[in-house]
PDB file of C-alpha atoms in Angstrom:
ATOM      1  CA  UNK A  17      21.303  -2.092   3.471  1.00 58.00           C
ATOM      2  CA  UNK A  18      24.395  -4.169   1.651  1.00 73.00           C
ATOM      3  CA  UNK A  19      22.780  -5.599  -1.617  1.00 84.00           C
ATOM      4  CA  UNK A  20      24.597  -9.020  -2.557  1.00 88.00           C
ATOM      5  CA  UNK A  21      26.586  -9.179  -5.635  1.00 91.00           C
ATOM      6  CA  UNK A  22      23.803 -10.893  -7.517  1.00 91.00           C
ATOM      7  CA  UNK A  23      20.654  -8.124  -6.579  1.00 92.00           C
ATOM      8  CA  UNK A  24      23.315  -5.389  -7.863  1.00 91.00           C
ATOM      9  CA  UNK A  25      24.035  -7.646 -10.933  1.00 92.00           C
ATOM     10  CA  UNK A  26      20.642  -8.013 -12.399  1.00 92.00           C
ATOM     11  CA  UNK A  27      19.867  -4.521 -10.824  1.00 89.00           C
ATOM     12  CA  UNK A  28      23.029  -2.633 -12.750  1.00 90.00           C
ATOM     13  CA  UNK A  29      22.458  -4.628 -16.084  1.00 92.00           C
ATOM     14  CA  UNK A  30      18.741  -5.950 -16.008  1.00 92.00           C
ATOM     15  CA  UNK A  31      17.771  -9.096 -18.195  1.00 93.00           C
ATOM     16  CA  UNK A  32      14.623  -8.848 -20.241  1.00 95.00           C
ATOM     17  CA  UNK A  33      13.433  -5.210 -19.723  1.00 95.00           C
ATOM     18  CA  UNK A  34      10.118  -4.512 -21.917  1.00 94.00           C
ATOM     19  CA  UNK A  35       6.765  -5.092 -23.384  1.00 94.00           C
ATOM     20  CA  UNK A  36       5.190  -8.019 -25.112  1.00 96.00           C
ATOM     21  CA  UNK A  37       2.087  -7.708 -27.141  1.00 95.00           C
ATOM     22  CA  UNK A  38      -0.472  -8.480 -24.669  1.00 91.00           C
ATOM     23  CA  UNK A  39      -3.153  -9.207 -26.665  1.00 93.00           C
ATOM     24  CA  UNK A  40      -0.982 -11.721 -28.609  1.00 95.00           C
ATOM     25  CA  UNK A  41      -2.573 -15.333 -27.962  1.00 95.00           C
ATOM     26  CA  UNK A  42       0.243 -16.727 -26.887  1.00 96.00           C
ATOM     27  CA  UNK A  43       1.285 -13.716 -24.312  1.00 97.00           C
ATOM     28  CA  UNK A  44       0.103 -13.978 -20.992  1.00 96.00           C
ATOM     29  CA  UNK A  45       0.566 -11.170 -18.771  1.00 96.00           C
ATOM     30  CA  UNK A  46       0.529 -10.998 -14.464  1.00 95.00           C
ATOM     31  CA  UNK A  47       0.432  -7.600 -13.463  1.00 95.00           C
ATOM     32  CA  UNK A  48       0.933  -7.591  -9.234  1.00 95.00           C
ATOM     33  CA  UNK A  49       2.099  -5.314  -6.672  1.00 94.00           C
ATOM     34  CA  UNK A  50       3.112  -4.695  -2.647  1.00 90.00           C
ATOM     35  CA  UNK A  51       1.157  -2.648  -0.521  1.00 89.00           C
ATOM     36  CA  UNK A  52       4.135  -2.210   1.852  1.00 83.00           C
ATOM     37  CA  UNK A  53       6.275  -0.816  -0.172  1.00 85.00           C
ATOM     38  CA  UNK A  54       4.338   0.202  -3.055  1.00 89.00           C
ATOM     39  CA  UNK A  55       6.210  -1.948  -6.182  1.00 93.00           C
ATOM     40  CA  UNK A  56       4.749  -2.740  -8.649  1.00 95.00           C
ATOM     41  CA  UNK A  57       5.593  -5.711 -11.508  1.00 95.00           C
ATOM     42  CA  UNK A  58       4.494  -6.941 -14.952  1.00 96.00           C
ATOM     43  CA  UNK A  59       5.811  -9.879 -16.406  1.00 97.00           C
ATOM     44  CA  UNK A  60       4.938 -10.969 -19.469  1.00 97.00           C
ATOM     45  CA  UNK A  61       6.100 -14.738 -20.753  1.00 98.00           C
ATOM     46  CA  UNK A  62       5.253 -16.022 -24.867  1.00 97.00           C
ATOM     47  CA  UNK A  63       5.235 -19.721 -25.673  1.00 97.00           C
ATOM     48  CA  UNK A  64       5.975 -21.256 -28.780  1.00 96.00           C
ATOM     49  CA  UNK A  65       3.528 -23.992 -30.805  1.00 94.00           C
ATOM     50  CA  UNK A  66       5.275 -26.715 -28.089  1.00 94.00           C
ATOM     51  CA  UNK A  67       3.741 -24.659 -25.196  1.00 93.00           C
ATOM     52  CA  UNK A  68       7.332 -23.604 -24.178  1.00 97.00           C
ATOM     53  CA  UNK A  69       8.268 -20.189 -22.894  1.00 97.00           C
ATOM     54  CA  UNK A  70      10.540 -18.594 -25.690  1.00 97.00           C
ATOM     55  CA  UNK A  71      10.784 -14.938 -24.146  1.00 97.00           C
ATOM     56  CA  UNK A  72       9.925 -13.381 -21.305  1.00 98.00           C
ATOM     57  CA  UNK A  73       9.770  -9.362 -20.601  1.00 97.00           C
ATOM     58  CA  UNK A  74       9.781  -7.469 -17.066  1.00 97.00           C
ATOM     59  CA  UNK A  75       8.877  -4.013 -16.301  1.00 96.00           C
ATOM     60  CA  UNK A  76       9.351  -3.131 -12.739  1.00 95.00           C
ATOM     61  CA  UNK A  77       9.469  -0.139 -10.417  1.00 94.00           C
ATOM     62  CA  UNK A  78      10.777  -0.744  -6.764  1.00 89.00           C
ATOM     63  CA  UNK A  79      13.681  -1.636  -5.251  1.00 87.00           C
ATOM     64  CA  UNK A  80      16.557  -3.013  -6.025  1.00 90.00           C
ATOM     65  CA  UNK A  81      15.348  -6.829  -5.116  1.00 93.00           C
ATOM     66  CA  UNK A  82      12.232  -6.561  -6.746  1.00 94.00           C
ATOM     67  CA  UNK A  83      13.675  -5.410  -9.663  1.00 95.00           C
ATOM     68  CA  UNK A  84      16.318  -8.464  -9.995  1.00 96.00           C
ATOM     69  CA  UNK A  85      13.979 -10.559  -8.681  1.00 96.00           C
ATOM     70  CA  UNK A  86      11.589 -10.012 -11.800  1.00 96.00           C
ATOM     71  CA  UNK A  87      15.441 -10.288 -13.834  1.00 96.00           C
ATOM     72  CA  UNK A  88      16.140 -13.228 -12.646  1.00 96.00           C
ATOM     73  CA  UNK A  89      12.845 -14.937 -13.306  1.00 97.00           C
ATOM     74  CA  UNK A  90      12.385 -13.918 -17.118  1.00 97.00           C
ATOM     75  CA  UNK A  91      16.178 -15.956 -16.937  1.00 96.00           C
ATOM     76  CA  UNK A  92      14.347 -18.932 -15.757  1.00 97.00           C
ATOM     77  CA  UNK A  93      11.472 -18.484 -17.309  1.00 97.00           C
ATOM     78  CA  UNK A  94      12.778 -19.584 -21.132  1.00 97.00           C
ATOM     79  CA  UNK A  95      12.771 -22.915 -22.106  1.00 97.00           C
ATOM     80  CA  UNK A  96      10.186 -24.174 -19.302  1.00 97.00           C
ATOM     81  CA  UNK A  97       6.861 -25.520 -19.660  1.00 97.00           C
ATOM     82  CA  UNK A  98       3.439 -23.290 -18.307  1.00 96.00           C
ATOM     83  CA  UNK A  99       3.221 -25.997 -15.651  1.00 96.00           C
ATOM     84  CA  UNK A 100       7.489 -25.964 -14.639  1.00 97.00           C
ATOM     85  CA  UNK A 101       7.036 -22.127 -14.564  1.00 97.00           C
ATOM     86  CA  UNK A 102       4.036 -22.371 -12.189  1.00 96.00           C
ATOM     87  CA  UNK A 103       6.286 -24.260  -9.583  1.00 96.00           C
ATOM     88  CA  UNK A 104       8.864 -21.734  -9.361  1.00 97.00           C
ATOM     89  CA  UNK A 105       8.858 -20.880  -5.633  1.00 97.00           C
ATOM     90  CA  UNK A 106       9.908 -17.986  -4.134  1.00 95.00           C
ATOM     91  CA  UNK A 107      12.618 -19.529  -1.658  1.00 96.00           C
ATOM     92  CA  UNK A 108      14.440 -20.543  -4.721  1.00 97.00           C
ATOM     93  CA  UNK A 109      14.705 -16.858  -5.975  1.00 96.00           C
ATOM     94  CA  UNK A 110      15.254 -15.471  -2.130  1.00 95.00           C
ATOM     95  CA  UNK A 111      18.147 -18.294  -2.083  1.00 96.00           C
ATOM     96  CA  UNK A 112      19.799 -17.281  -5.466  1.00 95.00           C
ATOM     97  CA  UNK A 113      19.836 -13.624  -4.586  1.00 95.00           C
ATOM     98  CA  UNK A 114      20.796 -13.893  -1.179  1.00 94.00           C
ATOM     99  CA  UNK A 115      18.038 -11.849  -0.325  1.00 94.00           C
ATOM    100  CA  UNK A 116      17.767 -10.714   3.761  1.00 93.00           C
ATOM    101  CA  UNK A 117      14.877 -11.655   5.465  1.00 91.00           C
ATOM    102  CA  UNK A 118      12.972  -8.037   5.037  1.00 89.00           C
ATOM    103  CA  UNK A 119      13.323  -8.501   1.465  1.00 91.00           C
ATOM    104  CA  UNK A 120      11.880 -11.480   0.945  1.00 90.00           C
ATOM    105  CA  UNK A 121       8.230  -9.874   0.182  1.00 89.00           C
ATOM    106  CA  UNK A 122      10.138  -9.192  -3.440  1.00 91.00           C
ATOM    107  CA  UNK A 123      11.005 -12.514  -4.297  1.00 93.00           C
ATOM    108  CA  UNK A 124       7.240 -13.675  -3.444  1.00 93.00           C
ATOM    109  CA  UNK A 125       6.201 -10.342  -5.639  1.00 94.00           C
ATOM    110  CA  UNK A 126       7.816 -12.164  -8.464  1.00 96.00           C
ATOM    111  CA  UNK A 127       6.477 -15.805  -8.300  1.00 96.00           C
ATOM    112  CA  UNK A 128       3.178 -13.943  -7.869  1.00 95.00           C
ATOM    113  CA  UNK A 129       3.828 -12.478 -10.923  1.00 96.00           C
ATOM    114  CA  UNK A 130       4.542 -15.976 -13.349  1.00 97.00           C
ATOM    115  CA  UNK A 131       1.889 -17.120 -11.848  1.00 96.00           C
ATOM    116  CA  UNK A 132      -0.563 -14.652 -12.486  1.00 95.00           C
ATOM    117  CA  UNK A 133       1.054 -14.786 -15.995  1.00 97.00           C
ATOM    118  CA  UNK A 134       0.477 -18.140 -16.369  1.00 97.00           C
ATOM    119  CA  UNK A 135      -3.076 -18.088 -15.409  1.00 96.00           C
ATOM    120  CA  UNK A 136      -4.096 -15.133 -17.874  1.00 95.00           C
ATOM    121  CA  UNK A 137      -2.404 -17.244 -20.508  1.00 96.00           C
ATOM    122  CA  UNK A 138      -4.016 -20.097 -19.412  1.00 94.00           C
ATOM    123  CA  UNK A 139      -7.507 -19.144 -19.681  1.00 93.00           C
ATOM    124  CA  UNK A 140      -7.048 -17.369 -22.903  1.00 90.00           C
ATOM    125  CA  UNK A 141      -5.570 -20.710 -24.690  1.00 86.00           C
ATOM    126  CA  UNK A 142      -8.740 -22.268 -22.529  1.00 83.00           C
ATOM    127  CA  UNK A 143     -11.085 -19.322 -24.048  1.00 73.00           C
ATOM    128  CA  UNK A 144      -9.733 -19.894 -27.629  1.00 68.00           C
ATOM    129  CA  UNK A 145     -10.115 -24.089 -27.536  1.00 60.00           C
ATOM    130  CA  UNK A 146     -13.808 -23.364 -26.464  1.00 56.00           C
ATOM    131  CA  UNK A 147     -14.366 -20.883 -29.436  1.00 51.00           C
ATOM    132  CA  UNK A 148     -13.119 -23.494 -31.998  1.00 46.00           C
TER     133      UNK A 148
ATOM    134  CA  UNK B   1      -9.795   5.051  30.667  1.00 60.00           C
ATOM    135  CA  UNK B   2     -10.397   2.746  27.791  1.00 61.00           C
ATOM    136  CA  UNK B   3      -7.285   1.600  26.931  1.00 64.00           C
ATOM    137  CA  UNK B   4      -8.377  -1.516  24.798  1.00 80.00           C
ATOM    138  CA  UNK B   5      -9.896   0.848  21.591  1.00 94.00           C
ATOM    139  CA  UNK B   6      -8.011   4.001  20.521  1.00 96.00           C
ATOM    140  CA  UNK B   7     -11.206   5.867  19.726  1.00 96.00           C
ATOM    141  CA  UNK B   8     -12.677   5.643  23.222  1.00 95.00           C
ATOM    142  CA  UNK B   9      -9.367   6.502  24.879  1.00 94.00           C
ATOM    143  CA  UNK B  10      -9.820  10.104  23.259  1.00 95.00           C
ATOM    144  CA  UNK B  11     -13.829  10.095  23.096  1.00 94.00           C
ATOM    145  CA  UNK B  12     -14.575   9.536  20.080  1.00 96.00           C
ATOM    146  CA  UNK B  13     -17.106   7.864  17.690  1.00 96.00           C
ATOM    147  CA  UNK B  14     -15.650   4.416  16.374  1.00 95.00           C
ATOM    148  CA  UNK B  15     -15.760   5.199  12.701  1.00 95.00           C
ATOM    149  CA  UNK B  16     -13.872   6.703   9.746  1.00 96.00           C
ATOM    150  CA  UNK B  17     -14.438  10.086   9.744  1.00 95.00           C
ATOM    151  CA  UNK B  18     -13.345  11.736  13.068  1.00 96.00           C
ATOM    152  CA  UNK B  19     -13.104  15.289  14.445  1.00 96.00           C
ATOM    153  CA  UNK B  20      -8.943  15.768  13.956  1.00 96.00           C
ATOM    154  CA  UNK B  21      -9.718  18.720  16.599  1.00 97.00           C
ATOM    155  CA  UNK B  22     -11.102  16.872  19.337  1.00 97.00           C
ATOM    156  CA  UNK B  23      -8.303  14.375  18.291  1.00 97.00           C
ATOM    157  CA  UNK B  24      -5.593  16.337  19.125  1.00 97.00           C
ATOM    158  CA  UNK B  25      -7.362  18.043  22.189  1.00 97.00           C
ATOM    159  CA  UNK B  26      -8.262  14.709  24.042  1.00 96.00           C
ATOM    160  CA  UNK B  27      -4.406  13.577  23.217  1.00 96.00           C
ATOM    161  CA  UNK B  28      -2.569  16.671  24.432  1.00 96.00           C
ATOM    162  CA  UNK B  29      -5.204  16.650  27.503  1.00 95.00           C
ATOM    163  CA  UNK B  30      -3.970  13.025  28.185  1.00 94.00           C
ATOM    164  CA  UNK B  31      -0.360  13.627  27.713  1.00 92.00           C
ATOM    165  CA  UNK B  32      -0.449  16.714  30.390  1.00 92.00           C
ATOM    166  CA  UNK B  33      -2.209  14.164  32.725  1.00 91.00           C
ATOM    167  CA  UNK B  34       0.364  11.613  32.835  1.00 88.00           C
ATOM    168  CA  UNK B  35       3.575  14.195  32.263  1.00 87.00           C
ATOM    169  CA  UNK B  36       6.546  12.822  34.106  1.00 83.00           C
ATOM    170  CA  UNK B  37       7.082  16.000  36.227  1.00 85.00           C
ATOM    171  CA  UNK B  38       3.448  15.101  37.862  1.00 85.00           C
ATOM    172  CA  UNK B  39       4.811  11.560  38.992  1.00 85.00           C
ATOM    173  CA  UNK B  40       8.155  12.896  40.724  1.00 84.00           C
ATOM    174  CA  UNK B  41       7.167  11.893  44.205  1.00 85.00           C
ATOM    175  CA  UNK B  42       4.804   9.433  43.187  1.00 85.00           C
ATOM    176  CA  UNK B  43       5.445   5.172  43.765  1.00 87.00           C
ATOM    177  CA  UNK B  44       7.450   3.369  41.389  1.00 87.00           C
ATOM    178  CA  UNK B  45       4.371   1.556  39.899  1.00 89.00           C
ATOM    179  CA  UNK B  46       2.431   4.537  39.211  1.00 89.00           C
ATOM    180  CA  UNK B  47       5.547   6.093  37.634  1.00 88.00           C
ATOM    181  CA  UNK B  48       5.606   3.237  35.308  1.00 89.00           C
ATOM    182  CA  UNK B  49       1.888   3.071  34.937  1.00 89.00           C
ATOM    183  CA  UNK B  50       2.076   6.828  33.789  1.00 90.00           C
ATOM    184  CA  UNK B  51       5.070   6.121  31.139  1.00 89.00           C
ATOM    185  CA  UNK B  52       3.110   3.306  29.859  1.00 91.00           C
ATOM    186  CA  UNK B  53      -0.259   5.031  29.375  1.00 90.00           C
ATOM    187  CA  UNK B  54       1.962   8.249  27.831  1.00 91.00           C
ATOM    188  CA  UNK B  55       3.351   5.708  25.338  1.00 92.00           C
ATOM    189  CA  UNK B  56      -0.406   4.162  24.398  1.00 93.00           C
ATOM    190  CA  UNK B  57      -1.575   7.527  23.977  1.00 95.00           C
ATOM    191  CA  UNK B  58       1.374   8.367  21.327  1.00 95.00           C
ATOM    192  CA  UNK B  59       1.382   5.364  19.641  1.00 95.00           C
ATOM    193  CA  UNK B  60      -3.212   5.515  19.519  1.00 96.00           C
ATOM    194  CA  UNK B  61      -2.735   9.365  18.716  1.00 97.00           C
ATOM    195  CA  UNK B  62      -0.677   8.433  15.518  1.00 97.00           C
ATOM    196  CA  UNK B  63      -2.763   5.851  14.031  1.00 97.00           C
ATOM    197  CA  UNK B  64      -5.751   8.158  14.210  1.00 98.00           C
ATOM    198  CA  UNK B  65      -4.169  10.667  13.212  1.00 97.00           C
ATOM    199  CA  UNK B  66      -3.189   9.394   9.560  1.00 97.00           C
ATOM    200  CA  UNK B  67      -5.940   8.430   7.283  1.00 97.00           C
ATOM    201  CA  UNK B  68      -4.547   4.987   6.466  1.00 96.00           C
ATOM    202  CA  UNK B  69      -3.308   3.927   9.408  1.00 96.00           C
ATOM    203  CA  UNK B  70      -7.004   5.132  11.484  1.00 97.00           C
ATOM    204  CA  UNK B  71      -8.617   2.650   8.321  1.00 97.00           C
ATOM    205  CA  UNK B  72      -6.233  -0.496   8.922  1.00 96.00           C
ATOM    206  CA  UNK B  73      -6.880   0.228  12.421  1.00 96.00           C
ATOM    207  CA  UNK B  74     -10.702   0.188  12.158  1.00 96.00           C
ATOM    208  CA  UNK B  75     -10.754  -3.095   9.912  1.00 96.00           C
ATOM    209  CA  UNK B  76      -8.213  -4.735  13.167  1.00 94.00           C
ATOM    210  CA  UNK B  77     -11.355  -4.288  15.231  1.00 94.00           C
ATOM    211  CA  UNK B  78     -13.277  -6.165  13.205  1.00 93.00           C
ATOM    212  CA  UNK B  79     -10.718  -8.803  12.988  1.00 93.00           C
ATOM    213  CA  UNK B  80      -9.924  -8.390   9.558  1.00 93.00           C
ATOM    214  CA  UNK B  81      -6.146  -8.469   8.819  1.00 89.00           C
ATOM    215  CA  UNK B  82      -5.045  -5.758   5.892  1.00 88.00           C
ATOM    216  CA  UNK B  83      -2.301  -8.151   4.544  1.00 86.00           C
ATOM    217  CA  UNK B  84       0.081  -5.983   3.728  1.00 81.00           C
ATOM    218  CA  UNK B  85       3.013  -8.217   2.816  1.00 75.00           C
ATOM    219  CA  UNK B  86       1.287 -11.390   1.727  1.00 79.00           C
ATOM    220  CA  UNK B  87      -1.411  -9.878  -0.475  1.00 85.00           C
ATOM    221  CA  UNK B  88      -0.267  -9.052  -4.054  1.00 85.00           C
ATOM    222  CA  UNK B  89      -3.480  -9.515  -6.360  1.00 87.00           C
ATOM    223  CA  UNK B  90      -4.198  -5.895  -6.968  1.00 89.00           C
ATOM    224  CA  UNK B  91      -6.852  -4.888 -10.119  1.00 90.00           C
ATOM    225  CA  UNK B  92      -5.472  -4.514 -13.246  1.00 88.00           C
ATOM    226  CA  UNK B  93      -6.924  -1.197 -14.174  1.00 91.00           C
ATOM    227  CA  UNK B  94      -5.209   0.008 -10.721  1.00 95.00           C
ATOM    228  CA  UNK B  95      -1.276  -1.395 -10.895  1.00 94.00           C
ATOM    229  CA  UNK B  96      -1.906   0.047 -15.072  1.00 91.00           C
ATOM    230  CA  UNK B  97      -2.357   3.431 -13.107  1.00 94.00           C
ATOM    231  CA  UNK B  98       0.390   2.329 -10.974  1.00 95.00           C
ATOM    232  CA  UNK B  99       2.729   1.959 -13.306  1.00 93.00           C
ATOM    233  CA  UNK B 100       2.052   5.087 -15.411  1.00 94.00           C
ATOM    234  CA  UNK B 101       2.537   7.131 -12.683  1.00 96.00           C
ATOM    235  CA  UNK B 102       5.621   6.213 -12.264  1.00 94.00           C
ATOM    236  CA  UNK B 103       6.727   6.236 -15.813  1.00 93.00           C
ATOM    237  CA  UNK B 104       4.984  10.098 -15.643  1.00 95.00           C
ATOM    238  CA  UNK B 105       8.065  10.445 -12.599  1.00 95.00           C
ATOM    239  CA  UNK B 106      10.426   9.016 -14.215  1.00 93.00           C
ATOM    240  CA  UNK B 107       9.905  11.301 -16.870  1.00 95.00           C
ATOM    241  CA  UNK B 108       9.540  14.533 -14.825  1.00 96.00           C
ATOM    242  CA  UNK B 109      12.825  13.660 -13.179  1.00 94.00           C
ATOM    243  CA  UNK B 110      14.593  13.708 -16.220  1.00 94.00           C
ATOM    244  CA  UNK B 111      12.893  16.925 -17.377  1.00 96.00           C
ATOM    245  CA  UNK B 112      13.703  18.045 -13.753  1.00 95.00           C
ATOM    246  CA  UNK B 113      10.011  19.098 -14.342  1.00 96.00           C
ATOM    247  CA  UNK B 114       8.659  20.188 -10.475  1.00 96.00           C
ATOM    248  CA  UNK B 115       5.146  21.575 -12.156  1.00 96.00           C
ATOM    249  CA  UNK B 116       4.815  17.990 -13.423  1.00 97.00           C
ATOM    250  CA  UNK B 117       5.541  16.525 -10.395  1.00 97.00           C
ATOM    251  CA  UNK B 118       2.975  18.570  -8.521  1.00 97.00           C
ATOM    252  CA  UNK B 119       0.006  18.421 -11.038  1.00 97.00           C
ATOM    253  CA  UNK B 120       1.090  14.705 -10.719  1.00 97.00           C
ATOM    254  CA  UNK B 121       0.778  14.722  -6.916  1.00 97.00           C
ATOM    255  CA  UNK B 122      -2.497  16.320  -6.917  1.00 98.00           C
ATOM    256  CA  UNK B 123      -3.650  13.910  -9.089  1.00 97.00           C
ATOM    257  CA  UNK B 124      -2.614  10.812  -6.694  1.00 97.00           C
ATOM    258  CA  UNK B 125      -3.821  12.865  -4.017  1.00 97.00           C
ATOM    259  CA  UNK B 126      -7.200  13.238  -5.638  1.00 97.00           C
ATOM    260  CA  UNK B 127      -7.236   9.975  -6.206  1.00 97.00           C
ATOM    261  CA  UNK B 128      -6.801   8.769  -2.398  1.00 97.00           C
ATOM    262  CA  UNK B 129      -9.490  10.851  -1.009  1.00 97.00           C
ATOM    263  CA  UNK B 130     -12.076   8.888  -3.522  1.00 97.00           C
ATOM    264  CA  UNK B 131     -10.485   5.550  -1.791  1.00 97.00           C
ATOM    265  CA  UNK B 132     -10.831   7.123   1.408  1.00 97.00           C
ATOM    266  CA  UNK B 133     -14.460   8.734   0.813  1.00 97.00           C
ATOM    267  CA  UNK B 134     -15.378   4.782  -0.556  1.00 97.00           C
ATOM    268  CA  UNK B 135     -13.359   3.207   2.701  1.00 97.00           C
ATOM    269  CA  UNK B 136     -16.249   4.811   4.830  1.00 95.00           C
ATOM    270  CA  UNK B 137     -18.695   3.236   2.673  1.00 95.00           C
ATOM    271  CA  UNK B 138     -17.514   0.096   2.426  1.00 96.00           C
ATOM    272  CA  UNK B 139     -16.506  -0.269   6.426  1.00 94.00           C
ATOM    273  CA  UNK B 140     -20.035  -1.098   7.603  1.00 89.00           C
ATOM    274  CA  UNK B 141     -20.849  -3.659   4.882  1.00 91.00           C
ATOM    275  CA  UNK B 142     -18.322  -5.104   3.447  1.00 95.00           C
ATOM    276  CA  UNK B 143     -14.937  -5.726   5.068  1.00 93.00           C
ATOM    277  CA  UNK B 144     -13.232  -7.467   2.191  1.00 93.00           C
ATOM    278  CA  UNK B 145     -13.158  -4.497  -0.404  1.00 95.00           C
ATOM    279  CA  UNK B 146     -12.440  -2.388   2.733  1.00 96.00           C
ATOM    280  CA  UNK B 147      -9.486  -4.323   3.259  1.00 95.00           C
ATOM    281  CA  UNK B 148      -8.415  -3.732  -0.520  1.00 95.00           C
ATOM    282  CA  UNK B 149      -9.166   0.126  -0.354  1.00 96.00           C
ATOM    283  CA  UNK B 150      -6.484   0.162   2.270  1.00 96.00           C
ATOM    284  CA  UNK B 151      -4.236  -2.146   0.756  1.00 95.00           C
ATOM    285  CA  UNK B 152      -4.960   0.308  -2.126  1.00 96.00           C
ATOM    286  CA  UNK B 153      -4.091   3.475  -0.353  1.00 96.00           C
ATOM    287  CA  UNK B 154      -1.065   1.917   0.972  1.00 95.00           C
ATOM    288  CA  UNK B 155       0.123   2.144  -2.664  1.00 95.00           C
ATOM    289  CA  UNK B 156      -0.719   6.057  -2.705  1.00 96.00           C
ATOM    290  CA  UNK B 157       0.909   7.355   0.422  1.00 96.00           C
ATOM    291  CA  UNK B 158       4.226   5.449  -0.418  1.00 94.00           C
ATOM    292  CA  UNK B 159       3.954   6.833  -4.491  1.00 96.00           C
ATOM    293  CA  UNK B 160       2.753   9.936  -2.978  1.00 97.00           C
ATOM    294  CA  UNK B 161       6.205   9.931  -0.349  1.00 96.00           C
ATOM    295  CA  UNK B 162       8.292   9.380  -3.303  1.00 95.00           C
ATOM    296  CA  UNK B 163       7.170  12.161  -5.211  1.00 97.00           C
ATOM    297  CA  UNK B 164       7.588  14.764  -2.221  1.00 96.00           C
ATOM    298  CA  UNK B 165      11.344  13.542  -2.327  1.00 96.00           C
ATOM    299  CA  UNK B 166      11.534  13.762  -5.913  1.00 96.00           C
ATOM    300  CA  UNK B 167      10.249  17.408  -5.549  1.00 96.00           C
ATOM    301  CA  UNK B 168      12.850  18.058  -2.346  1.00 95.00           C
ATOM    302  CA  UNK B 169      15.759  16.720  -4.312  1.00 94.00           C
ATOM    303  CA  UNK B 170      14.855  18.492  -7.909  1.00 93.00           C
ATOM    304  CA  UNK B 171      14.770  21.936  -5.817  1.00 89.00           C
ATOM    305  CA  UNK B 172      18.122  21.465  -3.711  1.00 82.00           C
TER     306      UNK B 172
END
């Protein structure tokens, strides 16, 4: 199958490879994966004392889409709120990488992803506000 | 014949563990009954009666046959969908496992390290025949972490796949 010029992009020269701390209190970490083709993703997004994502780290091992899907996201990811990040859909990131319709199980791997991310950061600032 | 459940077109017991044998027996037997050389002279419509009960048989004989499919298959006759593409929310502890061994891959393929690769296998291997040995458990009672031990061996056979072609290309 004919990758488009963006997949290969972010697939050549990936954004945002890595690790955060994930115990960190302001990491939150979504760990998902496909059972059809076996991927497997962690993204990882930090905020700042605002509440706005200032990194964002991938680490991903499938194919080429679901590897610049998870790029392409930790792109998006910087600057937004927990809340913008959460409404990222997976037809946007489908549409940017002009991914074919058998592929689009990656781009839904990687909203998965934020928004498991985004839920394990959210209950740990909930967990810590309850604690003070 | 009972063409409606894949275990009673070969006779056997609707459950997980099955008698690969008697499997392959029944199929073979069914195959030699409806062989196209039997249905030379026959009528058009039993001709394509025949082909279409030789092309069941195939298509039942390989879902039994592999461990995964014969447990997806099992949880369909309960009416419980597998969700292979839609359901992503695996346990942590599992996708950490995941993900290590394919960084242990990654790093045999560099090495071009076959004994690695193999211990590795074994390992995953290991590992499936727990999910499959818990699969029977869990079919009778509860279909929801039976659905997740397949989604879960799904994972296996295609990390499993990937090694094998590792190991092919490494020794080319």
């Amino acid at each position: 199958m004919a990758y488009s010029d963006k997949v290969l992009d972010h697939y050549e020269n990936p954004r945002n490879v890595g690790s955060l701390d994930k115990n960190a209190s302001n990491v939150g970490t979504g760990m998902v994966g496909a059972p059809a083709c076996g991927d497997v993703m962690k993204l990882q997004i930090q905020v700042n004392e605002a509440g706005i994502i200032e990194d964002a780290k991938f680490k991903t091992y499938g194919c080429g889409s679901a590897i610049a899907s998870s790029s392409l996201v930790t792109e998006w990811l910087k600057g937004k709120t927990l809340d913008q990040a959460a409404e990222i859909k997976n037809s946007a990131i489908a549409e940017e990488l002009a991914l074919p319709p058998v592929k689009i199980h990656c781009s839904v791997l990687a909203e998965d992803a934020i928004k498991a991310a985004v839920a394990d950061l959210k209950s740990k600032q909930h967990g810590s506000k309850e604690a003070a | 014949m009972d063409t409606q459940n894949y275990f009673r077109l070969f006779d056997l017991p609707v459950q997980y563990d099955i008698d690969l044998q008697a499997l392959q027996g029944n199929y073979r037997k069914i195959q030699a009954e409806v062989h196209p050389d039997k249905f030379v002279t026959a009528s058009s419509s039993e001709r394509l009666q025949s082909m279409q009960t030789a092309t069941l048989t195939n298509e039942a004989y390989q879902t039994l046959k592999h461990p995964t499919a014969r447990a997806r298959y099992l949880l369909q006759l309960q009416g419980v969908e597998t969700l292979q593409d839609s359901n992503t929310a695996m346990p942590a502890d599992f996708l950490m496992s995941q993900m290590e061994w394919r960084e242990a891959m990654e790093e045999a393929q560099y090495a071009k390290d076959v004994g690695a690769l193999e211990a590795l296998l074994s390992t995953i291997q290991n590992a499936g025949k727990s999910l499959q040995a818990a699969f029977a458990q869990a079919l009778a009672n509860d279909a929801q972490a039976a659905s997740q031990l397949v989604r879960k061996l799904s994972f296996i056979d295609k990390i499993s796949a990937d090694i094998h072609d590792m190991i092919s290309r490494l020794e080319d």
